[in-house]
Short mmCIF file of C-alpha atoms in Angstrom, two decimals:
data_model
loop_
_atom_site.label_atom_id
_atom_site.label_comp_id
_atom_site.label_asym_id
_atom_site.label_seq_id
_atom_site.Cartn_x
_atom_site.Cartn_y
_atom_site.Cartn_z
CA MET A 8 17.01 -27.99 13.54
CA ARG A 9 15.38 -24.46 13.63
CA ILE A 10 12.01 -24.11 12.11
CA VAL A 11 10.51 -20.81 11.26
CA VAL A 12 7.00 -20.06 9.92
CA ILE A 13 6.23 -17.66 7.12
CA SER A 14 2.78 -15.97 7.32
CA PRO A 15 -0.14 -16.21 4.84
CA GLU A 16 0.17 -13.35 2.36
CA SER A 17 -3.57 -12.20 2.73
CA ARG A 18 -5.94 -12.00 5.60
CA ASP A 19 -6.61 -15.48 7.23
CA PRO A 20 -8.90 -15.67 10.15
CA ARG A 21 -6.81 -18.67 11.46
CA GLU A 22 -3.59 -16.69 11.55
CA ILE A 23 -3.64 -14.96 15.03
CA PRO A 24 -4.95 -17.97 16.88
CA ALA A 25 -2.45 -20.05 15.14
CA MET A 26 0.43 -17.78 16.08
CA ALA A 27 -0.47 -17.98 19.77
CA ARG A 28 -0.19 -21.77 19.56
CA PHE A 29 2.94 -21.63 17.41
CA PHE A 30 4.73 -19.34 20.18
CA ASP A 31 3.24 -21.55 22.96
CA ALA A 32 4.88 -24.50 21.17
CA GLY A 33 8.33 -22.86 21.13
CA LEU A 34 8.45 -21.15 17.76
CA GLU A 35 11.33 -18.56 18.00
CA ARG A 36 10.86 -16.67 14.66
CA TYR A 37 7.65 -15.81 12.73
CA HIS A 38 8.16 -14.15 9.28
CA VAL A 39 5.36 -11.69 8.39
CA ARG A 40 5.19 -11.41 4.54
CA LYS A 41 2.20 -9.57 3.17
CA PRO A 42 3.45 -7.91 -0.04
CA SER A 43 0.19 -6.36 -0.99
CA TRP A 44 -0.49 -4.60 2.35
CA ALA A 45 0.11 -0.91 2.56
CA ALA A 46 2.35 0.21 5.48
CA PRO A 47 -0.54 1.63 7.58
CA ASP A 48 -2.53 -1.56 7.27
CA LEU A 49 0.37 -3.70 8.16
CA GLU A 50 1.25 -1.41 11.02
CA ALA A 51 -2.28 -1.48 12.51
CA TRP A 52 -2.32 -5.30 12.17
CA LEU A 53 0.95 -5.58 14.24
CA ILE A 54 -0.04 -3.15 16.80
CA GLY A 55 -3.07 -5.31 17.33
CA LEU A 56 -0.86 -8.42 18.32
CA PRO A 57 0.36 -9.00 21.83
CA GLU A 58 3.50 -7.01 22.49
CA ALA A 59 5.30 -10.16 23.82
CA TRP A 60 5.29 -11.45 20.32
CA ARG A 61 7.04 -8.56 18.60
CA PRO A 62 10.65 -9.59 19.30
CA LYS A 63 9.92 -12.92 17.59
CA ILE A 64 8.54 -11.27 14.42
CA ILE A 65 10.82 -10.92 11.29
CA LEU A 66 9.25 -8.33 8.92
CA HIS A 67 9.42 -8.70 5.06
CA GLY A 68 9.06 -5.19 3.57
CA HIS A 69 8.09 -1.87 5.25
CA GLN A 70 11.39 -1.73 7.08
CA PRO A 71 10.83 1.35 9.30
CA LEU A 72 8.21 -0.53 11.18
CA VAL A 73 10.92 -2.90 12.58
CA GLU A 74 12.38 -0.06 14.80
CA ARG A 75 9.18 1.83 15.33
CA LEU A 76 7.41 -1.31 16.72
CA GLY A 77 10.40 -3.11 18.34
CA LEU A 78 10.16 -6.22 16.10
CA GLY A 79 12.80 -9.01 15.96
CA GLY A 80 14.36 -7.88 12.66
CA ARG A 81 13.84 -7.53 8.98
CA HIS A 82 14.23 -9.78 6.10
CA ASP A 83 15.94 -8.71 2.96
CA ARG A 84 15.60 -10.35 -0.54
CA ASP A 85 18.47 -11.74 -2.43
CA GLY A 86 20.65 -8.89 -3.84
CA GLU A 87 18.63 -6.14 -1.96
CA PRO A 88 21.06 -3.62 -0.48
CA GLY A 89 18.68 -2.54 2.25
CA ASP A 90 18.86 0.80 4.07
CA GLY A 91 22.17 1.62 5.37
CA SER A 92 20.71 3.62 8.30
CA MET A 93 19.33 0.44 9.68
CA PRO A 94 20.79 -2.43 11.45
CA ARG A 95 21.94 -5.43 9.49
CA ALA A 96 19.12 -7.70 8.31
CA ALA A 97 17.95 -10.51 10.73
CA SER A 98 17.51 -12.93 7.63
CA ARG A 99 18.13 -12.78 3.91
CA SER A 100 16.84 -14.82 0.90
CA CYS A 101 19.44 -16.57 -1.24
CA HIS A 102 18.89 -18.59 -4.49
CA ASP A 103 22.38 -19.89 -5.56
CA VAL A 104 25.53 -21.41 -4.06
CA PRO A 105 27.94 -18.62 -4.94
CA SER A 106 25.81 -16.00 -3.20
CA LEU A 107 25.31 -18.29 -0.32
CA ARG A 108 29.18 -18.61 0.07
CA ARG A 109 29.46 -14.86 0.21
CA LEU A 110 26.80 -14.53 2.96
CA LEU A 111 27.93 -17.29 5.21
CA GLY A 112 30.04 -14.90 7.28
CA GLU A 113 27.09 -12.78 8.26
CA ASP A 114 24.98 -12.98 11.44
CA GLY A 115 21.28 -13.98 11.27
CA SER A 116 19.68 -16.57 8.94
CA ILE A 117 19.85 -17.23 5.21
CA LEU A 118 16.81 -18.76 3.55
CA PHE A 119 18.03 -20.77 0.74
CA GLY A 120 15.77 -22.14 -1.97
CA PRO A 121 13.47 -23.21 -3.48
CA VAL A 122 14.75 -26.62 -2.41
CA PHE A 123 11.59 -28.61 -3.40
CA PRO A 124 8.58 -27.91 -5.47
CA SER A 125 6.39 -25.16 -3.90
CA ILE A 126 3.28 -26.30 -2.10
CA SER A 127 1.47 -22.85 -2.16
CA LYS A 128 2.86 -21.75 -5.63
CA PRO A 129 2.15 -24.41 -8.29
CA GLY A 130 4.87 -24.60 -10.93
CA TYR A 131 7.53 -22.88 -8.77
CA GLY A 132 10.37 -25.01 -7.64
CA PRO A 133 14.19 -25.80 -8.01
CA ALA A 134 15.82 -26.08 -11.44
CA ALA A 135 16.47 -29.44 -12.71
CA ASP A 136 20.14 -29.08 -12.02
CA PHE A 137 19.65 -27.94 -8.45
CA PRO A 138 23.17 -27.98 -6.84
CA TRP A 139 22.69 -30.64 -4.28
CA TYR A 140 26.35 -31.73 -4.20
CA GLY A 141 27.71 -28.15 -4.32
CA LEU A 142 25.38 -27.13 -1.42
CA TRP A 143 26.28 -30.16 0.64
CA ALA A 144 30.08 -29.57 0.09
CA LEU A 145 29.71 -25.80 1.04
CA LEU A 146 27.51 -26.51 4.16
CA LYS A 147 30.08 -29.35 5.18
CA GLN A 148 32.98 -26.81 4.84
CA ARG A 149 30.96 -24.28 6.87
CA ARG A 150 30.41 -26.72 9.75
CA ARG A 151 34.20 -27.48 9.88
CA ALA A 152 34.89 -23.69 9.83
CA GLY A 153 32.38 -23.06 12.64
CA ALA A 154 33.84 -25.76 14.70
CA ALA A 155 37.22 -23.76 14.54
CA ASP A 156 35.96 -20.29 14.60
CA ALA A 157 32.92 -19.02 16.74
CA ARG A 158 32.42 -16.12 14.50
CA VAL A 159 30.87 -18.33 11.80
CA GLN A 160 27.31 -17.69 12.88
CA ALA A 161 24.95 -17.67 9.88
CA ARG A 162 22.13 -20.21 10.00
CA VAL A 163 21.20 -21.71 6.66
CA LEU A 164 17.54 -22.66 6.32
CA ALA A 165 15.92 -24.53 3.39
CA ILE A 166 12.80 -22.94 1.94
CA GLY A 167 10.44 -24.20 -0.75
CA GLY A 168 8.13 -27.18 -0.43
CA ILE A 169 9.15 -28.04 3.02
CA THR A 170 7.11 -30.79 4.74
CA ALA A 171 7.90 -32.93 7.70
CA GLN A 172 8.82 -35.77 5.44
CA ARG A 173 11.42 -33.67 3.42
CA LEU A 174 13.17 -32.53 6.54
CA SER A 175 15.50 -35.47 6.66
CA ARG A 176 16.63 -34.58 3.16
CA CYS A 177 17.51 -31.08 4.43
CA ALA A 178 19.37 -32.58 7.38
CA GLU A 179 21.37 -34.85 5.16
CA VAL A 180 22.56 -31.90 3.06
CA GLY A 181 23.57 -29.87 6.22
CA PHE A 182 20.79 -27.21 6.68
CA ASP A 183 20.28 -25.86 10.07
CA GLY A 184 16.63 -25.80 9.81
CA ALA A 185 13.80 -24.90 7.41
CA ALA A 186 11.20 -22.08 6.72
CA VAL A 187 7.70 -23.47 6.29
CA HIS A 188 4.65 -21.89 4.63
CA GLY A 189 2.48 -24.11 2.50
CA ALA A 190 2.65 -27.29 4.58
CA VAL A 191 1.22 -25.16 7.63
CA TRP A 192 -1.32 -22.89 6.06
CA GLY A 193 -2.51 -25.51 3.60
CA ASP A 194 -3.53 -27.73 6.51
CA PRO A 195 -6.98 -27.12 8.08
CA ASP A 196 -5.15 -26.99 11.49
CA PRO A 197 -2.04 -24.91 10.99
CA ALA A 198 -0.85 -25.36 14.54
CA ARG A 199 -1.11 -29.16 14.25
CA ALA A 200 0.84 -29.22 11.11
CA PHE A 201 3.65 -27.06 12.73
CA ALA A 202 3.73 -29.44 15.57
CA ARG A 203 4.48 -32.37 13.21
CA ILE A 204 7.22 -30.49 11.59
CA ARG A 205 8.70 -29.31 14.91
CA ASP A 206 8.80 -32.88 16.24
CA GLU A 207 10.44 -34.14 13.19
CA ALA A 208 13.06 -31.38 13.36
CA ALA A 209 13.72 -32.10 17.09
CA ARG A 210 14.04 -35.82 16.25
CA LEU A 211 16.61 -35.09 13.43
CA GLU A 212 18.59 -32.72 15.72
CA ASP A 213 18.76 -35.52 18.37
CA ALA A 214 19.99 -38.00 15.73
CA ARG A 215 22.51 -35.40 14.56
CA ASP A 216 23.83 -34.75 18.03
CA ALA A 217 24.18 -38.46 18.73
CA ALA A 218 26.06 -39.24 15.58
#
């Protein structure tokens, strides 16, 4: 299962040291989401990071910085058309099964949720009638299609309230991985929290491969 980490929204002195440990531990994608930052502030912050990290960074907002700085790609919100002059989004948010069905043929990753009650945003979470069965059926159908057609490439990652303990439920439904935020930044040691989640994801992936 792929794990991606979403950044804290505001300045956090732990962030850059934690990023170094995330990448050393094998993190492939780090989502930078800082909605209150102006483009010049965000650009200056990104320029201050090691250049080797840039291909692993997915940017939420201020899309021109993606190409200017050689970042790994941009993230689009659900229903956001994006800029037609730019390459297709590396990842996209999605909140309902019909929209997910339309997006499955695209490249990149789809962040679907919220799946569980948010850790960082109290009161935000899935509806009482969250479509667990419809989601499971769609992801099962997608796996079958992918086995027969290599062009089915989109990864579907769970988002919202993800913890190491909840990853097993994500695996049962058929998610390819998860995006984590509150479980990492809410821990005094974000890198340690990420390691727990990464290790559980690897265990579940091994179990899936052995099944």
